[in-house]
Coordinates of C-alpha atoms in Angstrom, one line a residue:
X22 CA 0.0 0.0 0.0
X23 CA 0.9 3.7 -0.2
X24 CA 4.6 4.6 -0.6
X25 CA 5.8 0.9 -0.6
X26 CA 3.4 0.1 -3.5
X27 CA 4.5 3.2 -5.4
X28 CA 8.2 2.4 -4.9
X29 CA 7.7 -1.2 -6.1
X30 CA 5.6 -0.3 -9.0
X31 CA 8.1 2.2 -10.3
X32 CA 10.9 -0.4 -9.9
X33 CA 9.2 -3.3 -11.6
X34 CA 7.2 -1.5 -14.3
X35 CA 10.1 -1.4 -16.9
X36 CA 10.3 -5.2 -16.9
X37 CA 6.8 -5.3 -18.4
X38 CA 7.4 -2.7 -21.1
X39 CA 6.4 -4.1 -24.6
X40 CA 10.1 -3.9 -25.7
X41 CA 11.2 -6.1 -22.8
X42 CA 8.4 -8.6 -23.3
X43 CA 9.6 -9.2 -26.8
X44 CA 12.4 -11.3 -25.3
X45 CA 9.8 -13.6 -23.7
X46 CA 7.6 -14.4 -26.6
X47 CA 9.5 -17.5 -27.7
X48 CA 9.3 -18.9 -24.2
X49 CA 5.6 -18.2 -24.1
X50 CA 5.0 -20.0 -27.4
X51 CA 7.1 -23.0 -26.3
X52 CA 5.1 -23.4 -23.1
X53 CA 1.8 -23.0 -25.0
X54 CA 2.7 -25.6 -27.7
X55 CA 3.9 -28.1 -25.1
X56 CA 0.5 -28.0 -23.3
X57 CA -1.4 -28.3 -26.6
X58 CA 0.2 -31.7 -27.2
X59 CA -2.2 -32.9 -24.4
X60 CA -5.2 -32.3 -26.6
X61 CA -6.6 -35.6 -28.0
X62 CA -8.5 -35.0 -31.3
X63 CA -12.0 -36.4 -31.8
X64 CA -12.7 -36.8 -28.0
X65 CA -14.6 -34.5 -25.6
X66 CA -12.3 -32.8 -23.1
X67 CA -12.6 -30.2 -20.4
X68 CA -10.2 -27.6 -21.7
X69 CA -9.8 -25.6 -18.4
X70 CA -7.2 -27.9 -16.8
X71 CA -5.0 -27.8 -19.9
X72 CA -5.3 -24.0 -20.1
X73 CA -4.7 -23.7 -16.3
X74 CA -1.4 -25.6 -16.7
X75 CA -0.6 -23.7 -19.8
X76 CA -0.9 -20.3 -18.1
X77 CA 1.2 -21.4 -15.1
X78 CA 3.9 -22.9 -17.3
X79 CA 4.0 -19.7 -19.4
X80 CA 4.6 -17.6 -16.3
X81 CA 7.3 -20.0 -15.0
X82 CA 9.1 -20.1 -18.4
X83 CA 9.0 -16.3 -18.7
X84 CA 10.3 -15.9 -15.2
X85 CA 12.9 -18.6 -15.0
X86 CA 13.7 -19.8 -18.5
X87 CA 15.2 -23.3 -17.7
X88 CA 16.4 -22.4 -14.2
X89 CA 13.6 -24.4 -12.4
X90 CA 13.3 -28.2 -12.7
X91 CA 10.0 -29.8 -13.7
X92 CA 9.8 -31.2 -10.2
X93 CA 10.2 -27.6 -8.7
X94 CA 7.7 -26.2 -11.2
X95 CA 5.1 -28.8 -10.4
X96 CA 5.5 -28.3 -6.7
X97 CA 5.2 -24.5 -7.0
X98 CA 2.0 -25.0 -9.0
X99 CA 0.6 -27.4 -6.4
X100 CA 1.4 -25.0 -3.5
X101 CA 0.1 -21.9 -5.4
X102 CA -3.2 -23.5 -6.3
X103 CA -3.7 -25.2 -2.9
X104 CA -3.1 -21.8 -1.2
X105 CA -5.7 -20.2 -3.5
X106 CA -8.3 -22.8 -2.6
X107 CA -7.6 -22.4 1.1
X108 CA -8.0 -18.6 0.8
X109 CA -11.4 -19.1 -0.9
X110 CA -12.4 -21.3 2.1
X111 CA -11.3 -18.7 4.6
X112 CA -13.2 -16.0 2.8
X113 CA -16.4 -17.9 2.3
X114 CA -16.4 -19.7 5.6
X115 CA -15.0 -17.3 8.2
X116 CA -17.0 -19.1 10.9
X117 CA -14.7 -22.1 10.5
X118 CA -11.6 -20.1 11.4
X119 CA -11.3 -21.9 14.7
X120 CA -11.4 -25.2 12.9
X121 CA -8.8 -24.2 10.3
X122 CA -6.5 -23.2 13.2
X123 CA -7.1 -26.0 15.7
X124 CA -7.1 -28.8 13.1
X125 CA -3.7 -27.8 11.8
X126 CA -5.0 -27.1 8.2
X127 CA -3.9 -23.5 8.3
X128 CA -0.5 -24.5 9.7
X129 CA 0.0 -27.0 6.9
X130 CA -0.8 -24.4 4.2
X131 CA 1.5 -21.8 5.8
X132 CA 4.3 -24.5 5.9
X133 CA 3.7 -25.1 2.2
X134 CA 4.0 -21.4 1.5
X135 CA 7.4 -21.4 3.3
X136 CA 8.4 -24.4 1.2
X137 CA 7.6 -22.4 -2.0
X138 CA 9.6 -19.4 -0.8
X139 CA 12.6 -21.7 -0.1
X140 CA 12.4 -23.2 -3.7
X141 CA 12.3 -19.7 -5.1
X142 CA 15.2 -18.4 -3.0
X143 CA 17.3 -21.3 -4.2
X144 CA 16.5 -20.6 -7.8
X145 CA 17.3 -16.9 -7.4
X146 CA 20.5 -17.5 -5.6
X147 CA 21.7 -20.1 -8.1
X148 CA 21.0 -17.6 -10.9
X149 CA 23.0 -14.9 -9.1
X150 CA 25.9 -17.2 -8.4
X151 CA 26.0 -18.4 -12.1
X152 CA 26.6 -14.9 -13.5
X153 CA 24.8 -16.1 -16.7
X154 CA 22.0 -13.9 -18.1
X155 CA 18.9 -15.5 -19.5
X156 CA 17.1 -12.2 -20.3
X157 CA 14.0 -13.4 -18.5
X158 CA 11.8 -11.8 -15.8
X159 CA 14.0 -13.1 -13.0
X160 CA 17.1 -11.3 -14.5
X161 CA 15.1 -8.1 -14.8
X162 CA 13.9 -8.3 -11.2
X163 CA 17.4 -9.1 -10.0
X164 CA 18.9 -6.2 -12.0
X165 CA 16.3 -3.7 -11.0
X166 CA 17.6 -0.9 -8.8
X167 CA 15.9 1.7 -6.7
X168 CA 16.8 5.4 -7.1
X169 CA 19.6 5.1 -4.5
X170 CA 21.2 2.3 -6.5
X171 CA 20.1 -0.5 -4.1
X172 CA 18.6 -3.8 -5.2
X173 CA 15.4 -5.5 -3.9
X174 CA 15.8 -7.4 -0.6
X175 CA 15.4 -11.1 -0.9
X176 CA 12.0 -11.4 0.9
X177 CA 10.5 -8.6 -1.3
X178 CA 11.8 -10.3 -4.4
X179 CA 10.1 -13.6 -3.4
X180 CA 6.9 -11.7 -2.7
X181 CA 6.9 -10.2 -6.2
X182 CA 7.5 -13.5 -7.8
X183 CA 4.7 -15.1 -5.8
X184 CA 2.3 -12.3 -6.9
X185 CA 3.2 -13.0 -10.5
X186 CA 2.4 -16.7 -10.0
X187 CA -0.9 -16.0 -8.4
X188 CA -2.1 -13.1 -10.5
X189 CA -0.6 -14.2 -13.7
X190 CA -1.9 -17.7 -14.2
X191 CA -5.5 -18.1 -12.9
X192 CA -6.9 -14.9 -14.6
X193 CA -5.3 -15.9 -17.9
X194 CA -6.5 -19.5 -17.9
X195 CA -10.0 -18.2 -17.0
X196 CA -10.0 -15.7 -19.9
X197 CA -8.7 -18.2 -22.4
X198 CA -11.3 -20.8 -21.4
X199 CA -14.2 -18.4 -21.8
X200 CA -12.7 -17.3 -25.1
X201 CA -12.5 -20.8 -26.5
X202 CA -16.1 -21.5 -25.3
X203 CA -17.3 -18.4 -27.1
X204 CA -15.4 -19.4 -30.2
X205 CA -16.9 -22.9 -30.0
X206 CA -20.4 -21.3 -30.0
X207 CA -19.4 -18.9 -32.9
X208 CA -17.3 -21.0 -35.4
X209 CA -17.4 -18.2 -37.9
X210 CA -14.9 -16.3 -35.7
X211 CA -12.7 -19.4 -35.7
X212 CA -12.6 -19.1 -39.5
X213 CA -11.8 -15.4 -39.3
X214 CA -8.9 -16.0 -36.9
X215 CA -7.6 -18.9 -39.0
X216 CA -7.6 -16.7 -42.1
X217 CA -5.7 -14.0 -40.2
X218 CA -3.2 -16.4 -38.8
X219 CA -2.4 -18.2 -42.0
X220 CA -2.2 -15.0 -44.0
X221 CA 0.5 -13.7 -41.6
X222 CA 2.4 -16.9 -40.8
X223 CA 5.8 -15.6 -41.9
X224 CA 5.9 -12.7 -39.4
X225 CA 8.0 -13.0 -36.3
X226 CA 6.2 -13.3 -32.9
X227 CA 6.2 -9.6 -32.0
X228 CA 4.8 -8.7 -35.4
X229 CA 2.2 -11.4 -35.0
X230 CA 0.9 -10.2 -31.6
X231 CA 0.8 -6.7 -33.0
X232 CA -0.9 -7.7 -36.3
X233 CA -3.5 -10.3 -35.2
X234 CA -6.3 -7.7 -34.8
X235 CA -9.2 -10.1 -35.2
X236 CA -7.7 -12.4 -32.6
X237 CA -7.4 -9.5 -30.2
X238 CA -11.0 -8.4 -30.9
X239 CA -12.3 -11.8 -29.9
X240 CA -10.2 -11.8 -26.7
X241 CA -11.3 -8.3 -25.8
X242 CA -15.0 -9.2 -26.3
X243 CA -14.6 -12.4 -24.3
X244 CA -13.2 -10.4 -21.4
X245 CA -16.0 -7.9 -21.7
X246 CA -18.6 -10.7 -21.3
X247 CA -16.6 -12.7 -18.8
X248 CA -14.0 -10.5 -17.0
X249 CA -11.8 -12.8 -14.9
X250 CA -11.4 -10.0 -12.4
X251 CA -15.1 -9.3 -12.1
X252 CA -15.1 -6.7 -9.4
X253 CA -12.7 -4.0 -8.2
X254 CA -12.3 -3.1 -4.5
X255 CA -11.2 0.3 -3.2
X256 CA -11.1 2.1 0.1
X257 CA -11.9 5.9 0.2
X258 CA -9.3 7.8 2.3
X259 CA -11.5 10.8 2.8
X260 CA -15.3 11.2 3.3
X261 CA -17.3 11.4 0.1
X262 CA -20.9 11.8 -1.2
X263 CA -22.3 10.3 -4.3
X264 CA -26.0 10.2 -5.5
X265 CA -27.2 11.3 -2.1
X266 CA -25.2 8.6 -0.3
X267 CA -22.6 9.5 2.3
X268 CA -19.4 7.4 2.6
X269 CA -17.3 8.0 5.7
X270 CA -13.6 7.6 5.2
X271 CA -12.4 4.0 5.2
X272 CA -15.4 2.4 3.5
X273 CA -14.8 -0.8 1.5
X274 CA -16.2 -0.1 -1.9
X275 CA -16.8 -2.9 -4.5
X276 CA -17.3 -2.0 -8.2
X277 CA -18.9 -4.7 -10.3
X278 CA -16.9 -4.9 -13.6
X279 CA -19.2 -7.7 -14.7
X280 CA -22.3 -5.4 -14.5
X281 CA -20.5 -2.4 -16.1
X282 CA -19.4 -4.6 -19.0
X283 CA -23.0 -5.6 -19.6
X284 CA -24.8 -2.3 -18.8
X285 CA -27.6 -1.5 -21.3
X286 CA -26.8 2.3 -21.1
X287 CA -23.1 1.7 -22.0
X288 CA -23.2 -1.1 -24.7
X289 CA -25.2 -1.9 -27.7
X290 CA -26.6 -5.5 -27.4
X291 CA -24.6 -6.0 -24.2
X292 CA -25.3 -9.7 -23.8
X293 CA -24.4 -10.6 -27.4
X294 CA -20.9 -11.8 -28.5
X295 CA -19.9 -9.1 -31.0
X296 CA -16.1 -8.9 -31.4
X297 CA -16.5 -6.4 -34.2
X298 CA -17.3 -3.7 -31.6
X299 CA -13.5 -3.7 -30.8
X300 CA -12.5 -3.2 -34.5
X301 CA -11.0 0.1 -33.6
X302 CA -9.5 -1.1 -30.3
X303 CA -10.8 -0.6 -26.8
X304 CA -9.8 3.0 -26.2
X305 CA -13.3 4.5 -26.9
X306 CA -14.7 2.2 -24.1
X307 CA -11.9 3.1 -21.7
X308 CA -14.3 4.8 -19.2
X309 CA -16.4 1.7 -18.7
X310 CA -14.2 -1.3 -19.9
X311 CA -11.9 -2.6 -17.2
X312 CA -10.7 -6.1 -17.9
X313 CA -7.3 -5.2 -16.4
X314 CA -8.5 -2.6 -13.9
X315 CA -7.8 1.1 -14.3
X316 CA -5.8 4.0 -13.1
X317 CA -2.3 3.8 -11.6
X318 CA -3.1 0.3 -10.2
X319 CA -4.0 -1.1 -13.6
X320 CA -2.6 -4.6 -13.9
X321 CA 1.1 -4.4 -14.4
X322 CA 1.0 -7.5 -16.6
X323 CA -1.7 -6.5 -19.0
X324 CA 0.6 -6.5 -22.0
X325 CA 2.2 -9.8 -20.9
X326 CA -1.3 -11.4 -20.6
X327 CA -2.6 -10.0 -24.0
X328 CA 0.6 -11.3 -25.8
X329 CA 0.2 -14.7 -24.2
X330 CA -3.5 -15.0 -25.0
X331 CA -3.1 -13.8 -28.6
X332 CA -0.4 -16.5 -29.2
X333 CA -2.5 -19.1 -27.4
X334 CA -5.6 -18.4 -29.4
X335 CA -3.7 -18.2 -32.7
X336 CA -1.9 -21.4 -32.2
X337 CA -5.0 -23.4 -31.1
X338 CA -7.1 -22.2 -34.0
X339 CA -4.2 -22.8 -36.4
X340 CA -4.2 -26.5 -35.5
X341 CA -7.8 -27.3 -34.6
X342 CA -11.5 -26.7 -35.2
X343 CA -13.5 -27.1 -32.1
X344 CA -17.1 -27.4 -31.2
X345 CA -19.1 -26.9 -27.9
X346 CA -20.0 -30.0 -25.9
X347 CA -22.0 -27.9 -23.4
X348 CA -25.3 -26.1 -23.6
X349 CA -24.6 -22.7 -21.9
X350 CA -21.5 -21.1 -20.6
X351 CA -21.5 -21.4 -16.9
X352 CA -19.6 -19.4 -14.3
X353 CA -18.3 -19.9 -10.8
X354 CA -17.7 -16.5 -9.1
X355 CA -14.9 -17.0 -6.6
X356 CA -11.9 -14.6 -6.1
X357 CA -11.9 -14.6 -9.9
X358 CA -14.6 -15.4 -12.3
X359 CA -14.0 -19.1 -13.1
X360 CA -15.4 -21.2 -15.9
X361 CA -17.4 -24.4 -15.4
X362 CA -18.0 -27.5 -17.6
X363 CA -15.9 -26.1 -20.5
X364 CA -16.2 -29.3 -22.5
X365 CA -15.0 -29.0 -26.2
X366 CA -14.4 -31.4 -29.0
X367 CA -11.4 -30.9 -31.2
X368 CA -10.8 -31.8 -34.9
X369 CA -7.4 -31.4 -36.6
X370 CA -7.3 -29.0 -39.5

């Protein structure tokens, strides 16, 4: 919060500049294609677990290149996802706090969290000792310097890496799942993406993510209908009045992104999947379209996520046609907006 947040944001922001992210695109593509090998054509599969692993592996590859072993990566994923599930339980069942404490469940999860921190410290220290640069996010974080020339302290570095794990994989896997469900329901947009991808197949990855406008439109519209971060929370520091309501300082304010993204006064045909509404980009909707938040606290990884999703959508559509094996798109609103029963059937092109 406050000055600490401002200091960290200023330090880390350059690592997520588009020019820096260009170095990570091949690692992203490699992780994505590896996970797509798990797709079995002509069978019905739940696509969410594959995309969940894909998003985690993409973050890990972008962070560490090859510095982490597959055993370490799998353990980090287990701990991250187990911790998230525990947090949901604590938030939804606060009356069981005594049980989580006395049964040792909370202690076990906190122990796992320390185990994850130890794994990450070893990876970071090994990289430092090697003196070899991989040009990945870990290098950028290790080389980042405050205004006085000092580097990040070890505990703060591990905090930042854990935030990237948590924030960078579940939201992306949710968004990709909803996108593929919508594409399965609207195959004409699969064809449009396929035509775009095959027409520009000779471009390098940075040119692709900059050129694939139809692919980006589909992702933008998917995040309008199903924003993974479906509410924003803020605390007002000073008293305020709005529409006849008084808010004393320190109120917890929740803003429903989901409802703003479907508000009849803001959008034409708000409940209809119309990617063409983003043909000129999302700038004209910037005052009421918040898939990555807004203001100075807008998601630091928004470019990272968009590049990853454009590559993921392009590569899947390049290889497969897919159909919906579900009736309606269902949601599970937890800390993020999660998909449910995302069953698809794939056919090789």
